[in-house]
Amino acid sequence: MSIIKVPTSFNIDLEFEVPEFYRRFLALLIDMLIQYFYLRIAYAIYDTLDHLGYSASAEVRRSAIKLLILLPIFTYHLLLEITMNGQSFGKKIMGLRVVNENGGRPSISQFLIRWFLRVSDVWIVMLIFLIPFIAIYSGNYEMLFIILAGFGFLVTDIALVVSTKKGQRLGDILAKTILIRSQTKASIEDTVFMVVSDNYIPVFPQIMQLSDRDINAIKSILETARKKGDFNMAYSASEKIKSHLSISSSLAPYDFLDVVMKDYNYLSTK
């Protein structure tokens, strides 16, 4: 397993573990199985429904229902990674997470880019096992060319994951995201947000001068420092924040960073 160092806005490098290829493959396999069984169940239910006759309008409705059935498959990774803080069910089980190149939560646009440039898991199965035989048997060589082009795209992604230092496929490179090992469970607590009481009184309103990237970096630094028991990392970050925002505080580094995060969460929702 390789380690990559990600620089933050505070000149403090955070270390992340790049997952082994087999972990990525198993996560993908789990997601593929979930999607496969969803399709089996969805189409089984579809087959038990009244087929709406055989008129032209019935055919349109039938096609619309099939598209609705397929929609969750095509948007599976996009929706889950956005709502589960960079994880699908497969990634969650295998302890993986998508982060941006600064170690923080990717933006919606970054999730969209990496999703748009991925080959759907269902299409992978179809590419490898089904469609080539159908295309050859039917003599539809144009379809076969499209299939081979998609297969080439898949092979390129695998080659990039294996050969690049950060294990990034094409979508990750263009979206500037990284897939990392994560030892914690995905939840609302894994984002920069935390529950703050309504009667909370902010201590450092200057914190709103920082960017979202800065806040993500602070949270990552705080979590890493606590995990490793690295007091110097927390102290260095707190001093840089105080200097940058002209803050005077006698709080201990960990306490100061906690207050900073609470202030941000309270002020950003008001």
Coordinates of C-alpha atoms in Angstrom, one line a residue:
M1 CA 0.0 0.0 0.0
S2 CA 1.4 3.4 -1.0
I3 CA 1.2 6.6 0.9
I4 CA 0.7 10.0 -0.7
K5 CA 1.2 13.4 0.9
V6 CA -1.3 16.1 0.2
P7 CA -0.4 19.7 0.9
T8 CA -3.0 21.8 2.7
S9 CA -3.5 25.6 2.7
F10 CA -1.5 25.8 5.9
N11 CA 1.7 24.2 4.6
I12 CA 1.0 21.0 6.5
D13 CA 1.2 17.8 4.5
L14 CA -1.5 15.2 5.3
E15 CA -0.8 11.5 4.6
F16 CA -3.4 9.3 2.9
E17 CA -3.2 5.6 2.1
V18 CA -3.9 4.7 -1.5
P19 CA -5.9 1.5 -1.6
E20 CA -4.5 -1.7 -3.2
F21 CA -6.0 -2.6 -6.5
Y22 CA -7.8 -5.6 -5.1
R23 CA -9.7 -3.4 -2.6
R24 CA -10.9 -1.2 -5.5
F25 CA -11.8 -4.3 -7.4
L26 CA -13.8 -5.8 -4.6
A27 CA -15.6 -2.5 -3.9
L28 CA -16.5 -2.4 -7.6
L29 CA -17.6 -6.1 -7.5
I30 CA -19.9 -5.4 -4.5
D31 CA -21.5 -2.4 -6.3
M32 CA -21.9 -4.5 -9.5
L33 CA -23.7 -7.2 -7.5
I34 CA -26.0 -4.7 -5.8
Q35 CA -26.9 -3.2 -9.2
Y36 CA -27.3 -6.7 -10.8
F37 CA -29.7 -7.9 -8.1
Y38 CA -31.6 -4.6 -8.3
L39 CA -32.1 -5.1 -12.0
R40 CA -33.3 -8.7 -11.5
I41 CA -35.8 -7.6 -8.8
A42 CA -37.0 -4.6 -10.8
Y43 CA -37.5 -6.5 -14.0
A44 CA -39.2 -9.4 -12.2
I45 CA -41.7 -6.8 -10.8
Y46 CA -42.0 -5.3 -14.2
D47 CA -42.9 -8.6 -15.8
T48 CA -45.7 -9.2 -13.2
L49 CA -47.4 -5.9 -14.2
D50 CA -50.1 -5.5 -16.8
H51 CA -48.2 -4.9 -20.1
L52 CA -50.6 -2.1 -21.0
G53 CA -51.8 -3.7 -24.2
Y54 CA -50.1 -3.4 -27.6
S55 CA -51.0 0.1 -28.7
A56 CA -48.4 2.7 -29.7
S57 CA -49.1 4.7 -26.5
A58 CA -48.6 1.5 -24.5
E59 CA -45.2 0.9 -26.1
V60 CA -44.2 4.5 -25.2
R61 CA -45.3 3.9 -21.6
R62 CA -43.5 0.6 -21.5
S63 CA -40.3 2.2 -22.8
A64 CA -40.6 5.0 -20.2
I65 CA -40.9 2.5 -17.4
K66 CA -37.8 0.6 -18.5
L67 CA -35.8 3.9 -18.6
L68 CA -37.0 4.6 -15.1
I69 CA -35.8 1.2 -14.0
L70 CA -32.4 1.8 -15.5
L71 CA -32.0 5.3 -14.2
P72 CA -30.8 4.3 -10.7
I73 CA -28.2 2.1 -12.3
F74 CA -26.7 4.9 -14.4
T75 CA -26.8 7.4 -11.5
Y76 CA -25.8 4.9 -8.8
H77 CA -22.3 6.1 -8.1
L78 CA -23.1 9.8 -8.6
L79 CA -26.0 9.9 -6.1
L80 CA -24.3 7.7 -3.5
E81 CA -21.0 9.5 -3.5
I82 CA -22.7 12.8 -3.2
T83 CA -25.0 11.7 -0.4
M84 CA -22.6 9.4 1.4
N85 CA -19.6 11.7 1.5
G86 CA -17.6 10.1 -1.3
Q87 CA -18.7 6.5 -0.8
S88 CA -20.8 3.9 -2.5
F89 CA -22.0 0.8 -0.7
G90 CA -19.0 -1.1 -2.1
K91 CA -16.5 1.6 -1.1
K92 CA -18.1 1.8 2.4
I93 CA -17.8 -1.9 3.0
M94 CA -14.1 -1.9 1.7
G95 CA -13.2 1.2 3.7
L96 CA -12.6 3.5 0.7
R97 CA -13.6 7.1 0.1
V98 CA -13.3 9.7 -2.7
V99 CA -11.7 13.0 -1.6
N100 CA -10.4 16.0 -3.6
E101 CA -6.6 16.5 -4.1
N102 CA -6.6 18.7 -0.9
G103 CA -7.9 15.9 1.2
G104 CA -11.4 17.5 1.6
R105 CA -14.8 16.7 0.4
P106 CA -15.1 17.0 -3.4
S107 CA -17.5 19.5 -4.9
I108 CA -20.6 18.5 -6.8
S109 CA -18.9 19.4 -10.1
Q110 CA -16.0 17.1 -9.2
F111 CA -18.4 14.2 -8.5
L112 CA -20.1 14.9 -11.8
I113 CA -16.9 14.8 -13.8
R114 CA -15.6 11.5 -12.3
W115 CA -19.1 10.0 -12.8
F116 CA -19.4 11.2 -16.4
L117 CA -16.0 9.7 -17.3
R118 CA -16.7 6.3 -15.8
V119 CA -18.0 3.2 -17.5
S120 CA -21.1 2.0 -15.7
D121 CA -20.7 -1.2 -13.8
V122 CA -23.6 -2.7 -15.7
W123 CA -22.0 -1.8 -19.0
I124 CA -18.7 -3.4 -17.9
V125 CA -20.6 -6.7 -17.5
M126 CA -22.3 -6.3 -20.8
L127 CA -19.1 -5.3 -22.5
I128 CA -17.2 -8.3 -21.3
F129 CA -19.8 -11.1 -21.3
L130 CA -22.8 -10.3 -23.4
I131 CA -22.9 -7.6 -26.2
P132 CA -19.8 -8.8 -28.2
F133 CA -21.5 -12.1 -28.9
I134 CA -24.8 -10.5 -29.7
A135 CA -23.1 -8.0 -32.0
I136 CA -21.1 -10.7 -33.9
Y137 CA -24.1 -13.0 -34.1
S138 CA -26.3 -10.2 -35.5
G139 CA -23.7 -8.8 -37.8
N140 CA -24.0 -5.4 -36.3
Y141 CA -20.3 -4.4 -36.6
E142 CA -21.0 -0.7 -35.8
M143 CA -22.2 -1.7 -32.4
L144 CA -19.2 -4.0 -32.0
F145 CA -16.9 -1.0 -32.7
I146 CA -18.6 1.0 -30.0
I147 CA -18.3 -1.9 -27.6
L148 CA -14.6 -2.3 -28.3
A149 CA -14.0 1.5 -27.9
G150 CA -15.8 1.3 -24.5
F151 CA -13.6 -1.7 -23.6
G152 CA -10.5 0.2 -24.6
F153 CA -11.6 3.0 -22.3
L154 CA -12.0 0.5 -19.4
V155 CA -8.5 -0.9 -20.1
T156 CA -7.1 2.6 -20.0
D157 CA -8.7 3.3 -16.6
I158 CA -7.2 0.1 -15.2
A159 CA -3.8 0.9 -16.6
L160 CA -3.9 4.4 -15.0
V161 CA -5.0 3.0 -11.6
V162 CA -2.2 0.5 -11.6
S163 CA 0.6 2.8 -12.9
T164 CA -0.1 6.2 -11.4
K165 CA 1.2 7.2 -8.0
K166 CA -2.2 8.3 -6.7
G167 CA -4.1 5.4 -8.3
Q168 CA -6.2 7.8 -10.3
R169 CA -8.3 6.8 -13.3
L170 CA -9.0 9.2 -16.1
G171 CA -12.1 10.6 -14.4
D172 CA -10.2 11.2 -11.1
I173 CA -7.3 12.9 -13.0
L174 CA -9.7 15.4 -14.7
A175 CA -11.9 15.9 -11.6
K176 CA -8.8 16.2 -9.4
T177 CA -10.0 13.6 -6.9
I178 CA -8.3 10.6 -5.2
L179 CA -9.7 7.3 -3.9
I180 CA -8.2 6.7 -0.4
R181 CA -8.4 4.2 2.4
S182 CA -10.7 5.4 5.2
Q183 CA -10.8 3.8 8.6
T184 CA -13.9 5.6 9.7
K185 CA -17.5 5.1 8.8
A186 CA -19.2 7.5 6.4
S187 CA -21.8 9.8 8.1
I188 CA -22.6 13.4 8.5
E189 CA -19.8 13.6 10.9
D190 CA -17.3 12.9 8.2
T191 CA -18.0 16.2 6.5
V192 CA -17.1 19.6 7.8
F193 CA -20.5 19.9 9.3
M194 CA -21.4 19.2 12.9
V195 CA -24.4 19.8 15.2
V196 CA -24.2 23.1 17.0
S197 CA -26.9 24.3 19.4
D198 CA -29.0 27.3 18.5
N199 CA -27.8 29.2 21.5
Y200 CA -24.2 28.8 20.6
I201 CA -22.2 32.0 20.7
P202 CA -19.3 32.2 18.1
V203 CA -15.9 33.0 19.6
F204 CA -14.0 33.9 16.4
P205 CA -16.3 35.4 13.7
Q206 CA -13.1 36.1 11.6
I207 CA -13.2 32.4 10.7
M208 CA -15.7 33.2 7.9
Q209 CA -12.8 34.9 6.0
L210 CA -11.5 31.4 5.3
S211 CA -12.5 29.5 2.2
D212 CA -14.2 26.1 2.0
R213 CA -10.9 24.6 1.1
D214 CA -9.3 26.1 4.2
I215 CA -12.1 24.6 6.4
N216 CA -11.7 21.2 4.8
A217 CA -8.0 21.4 5.5
I218 CA -8.5 22.4 9.1
K219 CA -10.9 19.4 9.7
S220 CA -8.5 17.0 8.0
I221 CA -5.6 18.3 10.1
L222 CA -7.6 18.1 13.3
E223 CA -8.7 14.5 12.6
T224 CA -5.2 13.4 11.6
A225 CA -3.5 15.1 14.6
R226 CA -5.9 13.4 16.9
K227 CA -5.6 10.0 15.2
K228 CA -1.8 10.1 15.4
G229 CA -1.5 12.0 18.7
D230 CA 0.5 14.7 16.8
F231 CA 0.4 17.7 19.1
N232 CA 2.9 19.6 16.9
M233 CA 0.6 19.3 13.8
A234 CA -2.4 20.7 15.8
Y235 CA -0.2 23.5 17.3
S236 CA 1.3 24.5 13.9
A237 CA -2.2 24.7 12.3
S238 CA -3.7 26.7 15.2
E239 CA -0.8 29.2 15.1
K240 CA -1.1 29.7 11.4
I241 CA -4.8 30.3 11.7
K242 CA -4.3 32.8 14.5
S243 CA -1.6 34.6 12.5
H244 CA -3.6 34.7 9.3
L245 CA -6.8 36.0 11.0
S246 CA -5.1 38.1 13.7
I247 CA -6.7 36.1 16.5
S248 CA -5.4 36.2 20.1
S249 CA -6.4 33.1 22.1
S250 CA -5.0 31.1 25.0
L251 CA -7.0 28.0 24.1
A252 CA -5.0 24.8 23.7
P253 CA -4.4 23.8 20.0
Y254 CA -7.0 21.0 19.9
D255 CA -9.6 23.2 21.8
F256 CA -8.9 26.1 19.5
L257 CA -9.4 24.0 16.3
D258 CA -12.6 22.6 17.8
V259 CA -14.0 26.1 18.4
V260 CA -13.0 27.1 14.9
M261 CA -15.0 24.3 13.4
K262 CA -18.0 25.1 15.7
D263 CA -17.9 28.8 14.8
Y264 CA -17.8 28.0 11.1
N265 CA -20.7 25.5 11.3
Y266 CA -22.8 28.0 13.3
L267 CA -22.0 31.1 11.2
S268 CA -22.3 29.3 7.8
T269 CA -25.9 28.3 8.6
K270 CA -27.1 31.7 9.7

